[in-house]
Every structure is written in C-alpha cells, then in structure tokens.
Coordinates of C-alpha atoms in Angstrom, one line a residue:
M15 CA 135.8 37.5 113.8
S16 CA 133.5 40.3 115.0
G17 CA 130.1 39.7 116.6
T18 CA 130.9 36.4 118.3
F19 CA 129.9 35.5 121.8
V20 CA 130.5 32.6 124.1
G21 CA 128.9 29.4 122.7
M22 CA 128.3 30.7 119.2
P23 CA 130.2 28.7 116.6
A24 CA 132.8 30.8 114.8
F25 CA 133.8 28.4 112.0
P26 CA 134.8 30.2 108.8
R27 CA 132.5 30.4 105.8
P28 CA 132.8 27.1 103.9
T29 CA 134.7 27.4 100.6
H30 CA 135.5 24.4 98.4
P31 CA 139.3 24.7 98.3
A32 CA 139.3 23.8 102.0
F33 CA 137.9 20.3 101.2
P34 CA 140.1 17.4 100.0
P35 CA 139.3 15.6 96.7
F36 CA 136.5 13.1 97.0
P37 CA 138.7 10.0 96.9
E38 CA 140.6 11.2 99.9
A39 CA 137.6 12.2 101.9
A40 CA 135.7 9.0 101.0
A41 CA 138.7 6.8 102.0
E42 CA 138.6 8.3 105.5
A43 CA 134.8 8.1 105.7
V44 CA 134.6 4.4 104.8
G45 CA 136.9 3.6 107.7
N46 CA 134.3 4.9 110.2
A47 CA 132.2 2.0 111.1
T48 CA 129.7 4.0 113.1
L49 CA 129.1 6.4 110.3
R50 CA 128.6 3.6 107.8
G51 CA 126.2 1.9 110.2
N52 CA 124.2 5.1 110.6
L53 CA 124.0 5.7 106.9
R54 CA 123.1 2.2 106.0
H55 CA 120.3 2.0 108.5
A56 CA 118.8 5.4 107.5
T57 CA 119.1 5.1 103.8
H58 CA 117.7 1.6 103.6
T59 CA 114.7 2.6 105.8
I60 CA 113.9 5.7 103.8
R61 CA 114.2 4.1 100.4
A62 CA 112.0 1.1 101.4
K63 CA 109.3 3.5 102.6
R64 CA 109.6 5.6 99.4
A65 CA 109.2 2.5 97.3
R66 CA 105.9 1.7 99.0
A67 CA 104.6 5.2 98.8
V68 CA 105.4 5.5 95.0
A69 CA 103.8 2.1 94.4
E70 CA 100.5 3.5 95.6
V71 CA 100.3 5.9 92.6
S72 CA 99.2 4.2 89.4
D73 CA 100.3 7.1 87.2
W74 CA 103.7 7.7 88.7
A75 CA 105.5 7.4 85.3
E76 CA 103.1 10.0 83.9
L77 CA 103.6 12.4 86.9
R78 CA 107.4 12.0 86.5
E79 CA 107.2 12.8 82.8
A80 CA 104.9 15.8 83.6
G81 CA 107.4 17.1 86.1
R82 CA 110.3 16.8 83.7
R83 CA 108.4 18.7 81.0
I84 CA 107.3 21.5 83.3
K85 CA 110.8 22.0 84.5
D86 CA 112.3 21.9 81.0
H87 CA 109.7 24.3 79.7
T88 CA 110.3 26.7 82.5
L89 CA 114.1 26.6 82.1
R90 CA 113.8 27.3 78.4
H91 CA 111.7 30.4 79.2
L92 CA 113.3 31.3 82.5
D93 CA 113.8 35.0 81.6
R94 CA 110.1 35.5 81.0
Y95 CA 108.9 33.7 84.1
L96 CA 111.4 35.4 86.4
V97 CA 110.2 38.8 85.2
Q98 CA 106.6 37.7 85.7
L99 CA 107.4 36.5 89.2
E100 CA 109.0 39.8 90.1
E101 CA 106.0 41.7 88.8
S102 CA 103.6 39.4 90.8
V103 CA 105.6 39.7 94.0
T104 CA 105.9 43.4 93.7
A105 CA 102.1 43.8 93.0
A106 CA 101.4 41.7 96.2
G107 CA 103.5 44.0 98.4
G108 CA 106.8 42.3 98.4
T109 CA 110.2 43.5 97.3
V110 CA 112.4 41.6 94.9
H111 CA 116.2 41.7 94.9
W112 CA 118.5 40.1 92.3
A113 CA 121.8 38.5 93.5
A114 CA 124.4 37.5 90.9
D115 CA 126.5 35.5 93.4
A116 CA 126.9 34.5 97.0
D117 CA 128.6 37.7 98.1
E118 CA 125.9 39.9 96.7
A119 CA 123.2 37.8 98.3
N120 CA 124.9 37.9 101.7
R121 CA 125.3 41.7 101.4
I122 CA 121.6 42.2 100.6
V123 CA 120.4 40.0 103.5
T124 CA 122.8 41.6 106.0
R125 CA 121.7 45.1 105.0
L126 CA 118.0 44.1 105.3
V127 CA 118.5 42.6 108.7
K128 CA 120.5 45.6 109.9
E129 CA 117.8 48.0 108.7
T130 CA 115.4 46.3 111.1
G131 CA 117.7 47.0 114.1
E132 CA 117.7 43.3 115.0
S133 CA 120.7 41.1 115.8
E134 CA 119.0 37.7 115.7
V135 CA 117.1 35.8 113.0
V136 CA 115.3 32.5 112.9
K137 CA 115.7 30.3 109.8
V138 CA 113.7 27.7 108.0
K139 CA 115.9 25.0 106.5
S140 CA 117.3 26.4 103.3
M141 CA 120.0 24.8 101.1
A142 CA 120.4 28.1 99.2
T143 CA 121.5 30.0 102.3
Q144 CA 123.9 27.1 103.2
E145 CA 125.2 27.3 99.6
I146 CA 126.2 30.9 100.0
G147 CA 127.4 30.7 103.6
L148 CA 124.8 33.1 104.9
N149 CA 125.0 32.1 108.6
E150 CA 128.7 32.8 108.7
A151 CA 128.3 36.1 106.7
L152 CA 125.7 37.3 109.2
L153 CA 127.9 36.3 112.2
E154 CA 130.7 38.4 110.9
E155 CA 128.3 41.4 111.1
G156 CA 127.2 40.5 114.7
I157 CA 123.9 38.9 113.6
H158 CA 123.1 35.4 115.1
A159 CA 121.1 33.0 112.8
Y160 CA 119.3 30.2 114.6
E161 CA 118.4 27.1 112.6
T162 CA 114.9 25.8 113.6
D163 CA 114.7 22.5 111.6
L164 CA 115.4 19.7 114.0
A165 CA 118.2 18.1 111.9
E166 CA 119.7 21.5 111.1
L167 CA 119.6 22.4 114.8
I168 CA 121.5 19.2 115.6
V169 CA 124.1 20.1 113.0
Q170 CA 124.4 23.7 114.2
L171 CA 124.7 22.8 117.9
G172 CA 127.3 20.2 117.0
R173 CA 129.4 22.7 115.0
D174 CA 129.0 20.2 112.2
R175 CA 128.1 20.3 108.5
P176 CA 125.0 18.8 106.8
S177 CA 125.5 15.5 105.2
H178 CA 122.1 14.9 103.5
I179 CA 119.6 17.0 101.6
L180 CA 116.5 15.8 103.5
V181 CA 118.1 14.6 106.8
P182 CA 121.1 16.8 107.4
A183 CA 122.0 15.0 110.6
I184 CA 121.7 11.5 109.1
H185 CA 125.3 10.7 110.1
R186 CA 124.3 11.1 113.8
N187 CA 122.6 8.5 116.0
R188 CA 120.4 9.2 118.9
G189 CA 123.1 8.8 121.5
E190 CA 125.2 11.4 119.8
I191 CA 122.3 13.8 119.5
R192 CA 121.5 13.5 123.2
D193 CA 125.1 14.3 124.0
I194 CA 125.1 17.3 121.7
F195 CA 121.8 18.7 123.2
A196 CA 123.1 18.2 126.8
K197 CA 126.4 19.9 126.2
E198 CA 125.5 22.7 123.8
M199 CA 121.9 23.9 124.2
G200 CA 122.6 26.0 127.3
A201 CA 125.1 28.1 125.4
W202 CA 122.6 28.9 122.7
G203 CA 119.5 29.4 124.8
R204 CA 117.3 27.3 126.9
P205 CA 119.3 24.3 128.2
A206 CA 118.3 20.7 127.7
P207 CA 116.3 19.1 130.6
E208 CA 118.2 17.3 133.3
G209 CA 118.5 13.6 132.8
L210 CA 117.8 13.8 129.1
T211 CA 117.7 10.3 127.5
D212 CA 118.0 9.4 123.8
T213 CA 114.4 8.5 123.3
P214 CA 112.9 10.3 120.3
A215 CA 110.1 11.8 122.3
E216 CA 112.5 13.4 124.9
L217 CA 114.9 14.7 122.2
A218 CA 112.0 16.2 120.3
E219 CA 110.6 17.8 123.4
A220 CA 114.0 19.3 124.3
A221 CA 114.3 20.8 120.9
R222 CA 110.7 22.1 121.0
L223 CA 111.3 23.9 124.4
H224 CA 114.6 25.3 123.2
L225 CA 113.2 26.7 120.0
R226 CA 109.9 28.0 121.3
E227 CA 111.5 31.0 123.0
K228 CA 113.3 31.9 119.8
F229 CA 110.2 31.7 117.7
L230 CA 108.4 34.1 120.1
R231 CA 111.2 36.5 120.3
A232 CA 112.4 36.8 116.7
K233 CA 111.5 39.8 114.6
V234 CA 113.2 38.6 111.4
G235 CA 112.8 35.2 109.7
I236 CA 114.8 33.9 106.8
S237 CA 113.7 31.1 104.5
G238 CA 114.2 29.4 101.2
A239 CA 111.4 28.0 99.1
N240 CA 110.6 24.8 97.4
F241 CA 108.7 26.5 94.6
M242 CA 107.8 30.0 93.4
V243 CA 104.7 30.5 91.3
A244 CA 105.2 33.1 88.6
E245 CA 101.6 33.9 87.8
T246 CA 100.7 34.9 91.4
G247 CA 104.1 35.6 93.1
T248 CA 103.4 32.9 95.6
L249 CA 106.2 31.0 97.5
V250 CA 105.8 27.5 98.8
V251 CA 107.6 25.7 101.6
V252 CA 106.9 22.1 102.5
E253 CA 108.1 20.6 105.7
S254 CA 107.2 18.1 108.4
E255 CA 107.8 19.7 111.8
G256 CA 105.9 23.0 111.9
N257 CA 109.0 25.1 112.5
G258 CA 108.7 26.5 109.0
R259 CA 105.2 27.7 109.7
M260 CA 106.4 29.5 112.8
C261 CA 109.3 31.2 111.0
L262 CA 107.1 32.2 108.1
T263 CA 104.2 33.7 110.1
L264 CA 105.5 35.1 113.5
P265 CA 108.3 37.5 112.5
E266 CA 107.6 41.0 111.4
T267 CA 110.1 40.8 108.5
L268 CA 110.5 37.7 106.2
I269 CA 113.5 37.4 103.9
S270 CA 113.5 34.5 101.4
V271 CA 116.6 33.5 99.5
V272 CA 115.7 31.3 96.5
G273 CA 117.6 29.9 93.5
I274 CA 116.2 31.2 90.2
E275 CA 115.5 27.6 89.0
K276 CA 112.8 27.1 91.7
V277 CA 110.1 29.1 89.7
V278 CA 107.2 27.3 88.1
P279 CA 104.7 29.0 85.7
T280 CA 101.3 28.4 87.3
W281 CA 99.5 27.1 90.4
R282 CA 98.4 24.2 88.4
D283 CA 102.0 23.0 88.0
L284 CA 102.1 22.6 91.8
E285 CA 99.6 19.7 91.4
V286 CA 102.4 17.6 90.0
F287 CA 105.2 18.4 92.4
L288 CA 103.1 18.3 95.5
Q289 CA 102.4 14.6 94.7
T290 CA 105.9 13.6 93.6
L291 CA 108.1 15.6 96.1
P292 CA 106.6 14.2 99.4
R293 CA 106.6 10.6 98.2
S294 CA 110.2 10.8 96.9
A295 CA 111.5 12.7 99.9
T296 CA 109.7 11.6 103.1
A297 CA 107.6 8.7 101.7
E298 CA 104.4 10.6 102.6
R299 CA 101.3 11.1 100.5
M300 CA 101.6 14.8 101.4
N301 CA 103.7 16.9 103.6
P302 CA 102.3 17.7 107.1
Y303 CA 102.9 21.4 106.5
T304 CA 102.5 23.0 103.1
S305 CA 102.9 26.8 103.6
T306 CA 102.2 29.3 100.9
W307 CA 102.5 33.1 101.0
T308 CA 102.0 35.9 98.5
G309 CA 103.5 39.3 99.4
T310 CA 102.1 40.9 102.5
T311 CA 98.7 41.3 104.1
D312 CA 97.8 43.8 106.8
G313 CA 97.3 42.1 110.1
D314 CA 98.3 38.7 108.9
G315 CA 101.9 37.4 108.9
P316 CA 105.0 39.5 108.3
S317 CA 104.5 43.2 107.4
A318 CA 107.6 43.2 105.2
F319 CA 108.6 40.6 102.7
H320 CA 111.8 40.5 100.6
L321 CA 112.6 37.9 97.9
I322 CA 116.2 37.5 96.9
L323 CA 116.6 35.7 93.5
L324 CA 119.9 33.9 93.6
D325 CA 121.9 33.0 90.5
N326 CA 125.3 31.9 91.8
G327 CA 126.3 29.9 88.8
R328 CA 122.8 28.8 87.7
T329 CA 122.7 30.7 84.4
D330 CA 126.1 29.2 83.6
T331 CA 124.7 25.8 84.2
L332 CA 121.7 26.7 82.0
A333 CA 124.0 27.4 79.1
D334 CA 125.1 23.7 79.1
R335 CA 122.7 21.7 77.0
V336 CA 123.5 18.4 78.8
G337 CA 124.2 19.7 82.3
R338 CA 121.2 22.0 82.6
Q339 CA 118.9 19.1 83.5
A340 CA 120.5 19.3 87.0
L341 CA 118.4 22.5 87.5
R342 CA 115.2 20.4 87.4
C343 CA 116.1 19.1 90.8
I344 CA 113.4 19.5 93.4
R345 CA 115.7 18.5 96.3
C346 CA 113.9 15.3 97.3
S347 CA 117.1 13.4 98.0
A348 CA 115.8 10.1 96.5
C349 CA 119.1 9.7 94.6
L350 CA 121.1 9.8 97.8
N351 CA 119.1 7.1 99.4
V352 CA 119.7 4.6 96.6
C353 CA 123.3 5.5 95.8
P354 CA 125.9 2.8 96.9
V355 CA 128.7 5.4 96.9
Y356 CA 126.8 7.9 99.2
E357 CA 125.7 5.0 101.5
R358 CA 129.4 4.2 102.2
A359 CA 131.1 7.6 102.0
G360 CA 128.4 9.9 103.5
G361 CA 127.7 13.5 102.6
H362 CA 130.7 15.2 104.0
A363 CA 133.0 13.6 101.4
Y364 CA 131.3 15.6 98.7
G365 CA 132.6 18.9 100.1
S366 CA 129.4 20.7 99.3
V367 CA 126.0 21.5 100.7
Y368 CA 124.7 19.3 97.9
P369 CA 125.9 15.7 98.5
G370 CA 125.3 12.5 96.7
P371 CA 124.6 12.0 93.0
I372 CA 122.9 15.3 92.5
G373 CA 125.7 17.1 94.2
A374 CA 128.2 15.3 92.0
I375 CA 126.7 17.0 89.0
L376 CA 125.4 20.3 90.5
S377 CA 128.3 21.5 92.5
P378 CA 130.9 21.3 89.6
Q379 CA 128.6 23.3 87.5
L380 CA 127.7 26.0 90.0
R381 CA 131.3 26.3 91.2
G382 CA 133.3 25.2 88.2
T383 CA 135.8 22.4 88.0
A384 CA 139.0 24.4 88.8
S385 CA 139.4 23.0 92.4
E386 CA 140.5 19.5 93.2
I387 CA 137.2 18.7 95.0
D388 CA 135.0 19.9 92.1
A389 CA 137.1 18.1 89.5
S390 CA 136.8 14.9 91.5
L391 CA 133.0 14.9 92.0
P392 CA 132.0 13.7 88.6
Y393 CA 134.0 10.5 89.4
A394 CA 132.1 9.9 92.7
S395 CA 129.8 7.4 91.1
S396 CA 129.7 3.8 89.9
L397 CA 127.3 4.9 87.1
C398 CA 124.9 2.2 88.2
G399 CA 121.9 4.4 87.2
A400 CA 119.9 3.9 90.3
C401 CA 119.7 7.6 90.8
Y402 CA 118.1 8.2 87.4
E403 CA 115.5 5.4 88.1
V404 CA 114.2 7.1 91.2
C405 CA 114.5 10.8 90.2
P406 CA 110.9 12.3 90.2
V407 CA 111.9 14.7 87.4
A408 CA 113.9 12.2 85.3
I409 CA 117.4 13.8 85.6
D410 CA 119.7 11.5 83.8
I411 CA 122.5 11.8 86.3
P412 CA 124.8 9.2 84.7
E413 CA 124.7 11.1 81.4
V414 CA 125.7 14.4 83.1
L415 CA 128.4 12.6 85.1
V416 CA 130.0 11.3 81.9
H417 CA 129.6 14.7 80.3
L418 CA 131.4 16.4 83.2
R419 CA 134.1 13.7 83.3
E420 CA 134.9 14.6 79.7
R421 CA 135.1 18.2 80.6
V422 CA 137.5 17.5 83.5
A423 CA 139.7 15.2 81.5
E424 CA 139.6 16.9 78.1
G425 CA 138.7 20.5 78.9
G426 CA 136.8 22.4 76.3
P427 CA 134.2 25.2 75.9
A428 CA 132.1 26.2 78.9
V429 CA 130.4 29.3 80.4
R430 CA 131.7 30.8 83.6
E431 CA 130.3 34.0 85.1
G432 CA 128.3 34.6 81.9
N433 CA 131.4 34.4 79.6
R434 CA 132.3 31.7 77.2
V435 CA 135.7 30.3 78.1
L436 CA 137.9 27.4 77.0
L437 CA 138.7 25.2 80.0
K438 CA 142.0 23.4 80.2
P439 CA 142.1 19.7 81.1
A440 CA 142.4 19.2 84.9
K441 CA 145.7 18.0 86.3
G442 CA 146.2 14.3 86.8
H443 CA 144.3 13.0 83.8
A444 CA 147.2 12.7 81.2
A445 CA 147.3 8.9 81.6
E446 CA 143.5 8.7 81.1
R447 CA 143.7 10.8 78.0
A448 CA 146.5 8.7 76.6
A449 CA 144.5 5.5 77.4
V450 CA 141.4 6.8 75.6
R451 CA 143.5 7.8 72.6
A452 CA 145.0 4.4 72.4
A453 CA 141.6 2.7 72.7
R454 CA 140.3 5.0 70.0
W455 CA 143.1 4.0 67.7
A456 CA 142.7 0.2 68.5
L457 CA 139.0 0.3 67.9
T458 CA 139.4 1.8 64.5
H459 CA 142.0 -0.7 63.4
P460 CA 140.4 -4.2 63.7
G461 CA 143.5 -6.1 62.8
A462 CA 145.5 -4.5 65.6
L463 CA 142.6 -5.1 68.0
R464 CA 142.4 -8.8 67.1
T465 CA 146.2 -9.2 67.5
G466 CA 146.1 -7.5 70.9
Q467 CA 143.2 -9.6 72.1
R468 CA 145.0 -12.9 71.1
L469 CA 148.2 -11.7 72.7
A470 CA 146.4 -10.8 76.0
S471 CA 144.7 -14.2 76.1
R472 CA 147.9 -16.2 75.5
T473 CA 149.8 -14.3 78.2
R474 CA 147.0 -14.1 80.7
R475 CA 148.7 -16.2 83.4
L476 CA 151.4 -13.6 83.5
H477 CA 149.1 -10.6 84.1
P478 CA 149.3 -8.8 87.5
R479 CA 146.2 -8.3 89.6
T480 CA 147.0 -4.6 90.0
L481 CA 148.5 -2.0 87.7
P482 CA 151.7 0.0 88.3
G483 CA 152.1 3.8 88.1
P484 CA 148.9 5.8 87.3
G485 CA 147.0 2.6 87.0
R486 CA 147.1 2.2 90.8
A487 CA 144.3 4.7 91.1
W488 CA 142.1 2.2 89.4
T489 CA 143.3 -1.1 90.9
G490 CA 143.8 0.3 94.4
T491 CA 140.2 -0.7 95.3
R492 CA 139.5 -3.4 92.7
D493 CA 141.2 -6.3 90.9
L494 CA 141.7 -6.3 87.2
P495 CA 139.1 -8.5 85.5
P496 CA 140.5 -11.8 84.3
V497 CA 141.3 -12.1 80.6
P498 CA 139.4 -15.1 79.0
A499 CA 141.3 -17.9 77.5
E500 CA 140.0 -17.2 74.1
P501 CA 138.9 -13.8 72.6
F502 CA 135.2 -13.5 71.8
R503 CA 136.0 -13.0 68.1
D504 CA 137.9 -16.3 67.9
W505 CA 135.2 -18.1 69.9
W506 CA 132.5 -16.8 67.6
Q507 CA 134.4 -17.8 64.5
R508 CA 135.1 -21.3 66.0
T509 CA 131.5 -22.0 67.2
R510 CA 129.3 -20.0 64.7
G511 CA 131.5 -19.3 61.8
G512 CA 130.5 -22.4 59.9
E513 CA 126.8 -21.6 60.3
D514 CA 127.2 -18.1 59.0
E515 CA 129.1 -19.4 55.9
A516 CA 126.4 -22.0 55.2
K517 CA 123.7 -19.3 55.3

C-alpha cells in the first residue's frame, strides 16, 4: 500500500464480505467476559442518565412526534430540499459535489485534498466517512487522516474498529486505553507522558497534548454533519469535547461529507432536534458545543468549503415504503443502549460502522442483503421493541426488522443502484420457508390444527428439548417451550363452553 509510514495503520478498507455472519461473530463476543463487562457498565450508565434527562421534558412525546413528521416530510420531498440546499450553499460561497457511492465520494475528497498540496488532514468524528472507508482511501494516496474525537482517537491508535455510534471505544476500559496511549501515541505524533496512569484526567490531558499540535498544523479539515439546513445552506455539528470546533474553524479548507438524509427544511426545525438529540445521546440538556457554518466568510474560518452529498444506497432505501423510516435516524444511539442483544454481543459483531438495532435495519438496506453478514443482520434482534420506545424520531425498528427478514427469506422486489430488481431468497432459509408454509396451511384448516394440538399434548412427554437438523439453529441457544397438557381450545370448551351455550 502506497503512502504508509512507520506507525501508521495500513489495514485494508473495510468491506462487508470480510465479516462473518452475525451469529458467528456474536457467539465469539459473548465469550469475552471483559467485553461484556465493559458494555454492561457503559450501556446501563448511559441509559439511566438518558431516562432522567428525558423525564425532565413534559412534552417529550410531542417533540418525538414532531421529529418524526419533520423527517418524513423531508424524505417525501428530498429532491426539492437537496436542490435548495445546493443553491444556498453555493450562494454562501461553498461548493457542492454529488457522490453516488463510496468510491465516487472518496475520489472527490482525495482530489480536493491533493489540490491543496497537503498530505495530512484532521477529522471531526463522522460516520459517513467511516461508512465509505475514507481514511483508508486517503492513505492509499499518501494522505494521513487523524481522528480528533477522543473515542475515535482511541480506536485509531488501537488499530481497532468503532463499536458504538456515540462512544466508539465503549468496548475498551481505562486500563486498555492507557496501554494504547503509552504504546502508540509516539508513532503518530507527540508521545504520551511518562508514567501515564488510567485516571480520566490524565488520559484526557495526554490526548489534548497529542492533538493540539495537529490542530495547529493542519491546513485541511474533514467533517460530517448532524444536520443541513436547506433554507440557508447551514451545516450543524454537535459534540462534547471541542475538537470539532477546532477542526471546523482552524484549517484553511473544510470538506464535509454528509448523507443526503441529513437535510432539514428550515432553521426552525432544528429547535426540535437540538432538544431531542442531546438528551437521547449524551443525556444532556444541550450539547456543550453546537457549531454551525454557512459557506465561507473572509477572515473568519476556512477560506474554502466543499460539501459532498453522499447517496451510497440512500435513494434505494428511500424507495422502500417500510424500510425508508430508517433514514429518519439522527444517530443518537439510544437504541443501542437499551438493546439486550447489543449489550451482550457488542458493536463489532454487526460488521458495519452502524451497530445495534439501527445498524441491523440500515446496513442491509444501504449495502443490500447479498452477503452473509447483511442477510443475518435482520435476525440480530429479540424483537422486544425497546429500541422503538426510546427512538426520538419514532423509527419502528421491529417492523423494519420483520420486513427485512421476509426479504431475506422469501426474496421479492427491491431497488438496487436505482434499478428495480427481483431478489432471490437467501441461502439457508429453505427450512424456514417450509415451516411458514406448513403453518399457513394449518392455520387455514381448523380441523387439522385441532388434531395436531391434541396429538402434541398427548405425546408431550416424548418431546425432545432440542430440535434436530435445521432446527438446531433455533434450539442451540434456547429450550423448546413445553407443550401444555391440554390445548387451549379444549380447555376453553371444557371450562367456558357451557356458559357460551347458555347465553
């Protein structure tokens, strides 16, 4: 790989075929007691704080509904608002680029950085740039991208992958972070202080000193955005550390890579999301740093601003009437913190920059369900519904999961790369389809259903606790539910039948 140097990680650009299916990755993760302990402590702490922050707001349900309506309205008229956004950004002195996929976005960013003559960039935390593998694409061209968010810095120094939307290094404890800083910082820039301990203050100070020289030296900054305002061309980034403010104001050139679904129509719409996002994400009434910028201004901030509007599967997702609600997501991560599956398996098991419940419905739509990992993600859930209850924009994640499971098991019409296609059923679901067909037949033939229930009850002592063959996938981690001694229909007839006849 060209452009590498001692200490710079040279791992390949992540692609989903490299990841095992979710059941395999999760089975390995649940065997890691340290990982499970880190996740349990962090998620329980975050969700308890969130619950208290949300309880302070008397009109939370109304705010949630307002957020849902704003997002749905914007998605229905996305073409109009994106054109308005482009006109507003251009009028304010910025330049807008359109990227149909990850490769095109990476080519645009690489070209823009090369045109400045620089070989280093500083980055605000951005899931969109992680989604497209921008750091790796830049590295192939000899450009070194430095993450400046504390958690992203930990992940980058540890040659690791993010495992949480809000707290990418949630799977690491303080001792592990200290060891990473002590071992790796010197190869990337200013080394960690001698005798560094694992106290939060010392770790934060080590990161601050390490990053400060990069902020002061960098001529190019790369960001994402939480929101884009169509009426003014304003971009918004909310964060808690101040690194974003440094990246957005100090460099001479700012390049923002943003998914097209992040647009909102007006400034007034921000009123809703700037209340719901911080409470759902960091359990704060407002973010410590809310940065907004509109184009360029002489003598204030970057002199050149480029906005790259990223599709990369989003318009395909928009074409799905059920699945499109995933595009409402404001990346708060509340669904991860309440999910019992995520708490035990961790983010790496999802094989995507988007982990947890939202990743289980977003990644298979952005990337398709052709690979084993993407075909397995809709099943990475217990369908308990906790994710829907906490979502600040009311995404019905269980509904989309069931919808995607049907697509995986049955195939059917879908849109891929702008074209309508007919998907084939994924491999490994023949037994499931046969079972569903058998259930459909039985439920439409009451006599056969009644006979089967009575037979199952009378032979219940002979039933195994696990299933053979394909059924082992179900009973490998759970026992079969016991069959009652008497079917419900017979019980009802015996205990209530006389009353019904008398009436």
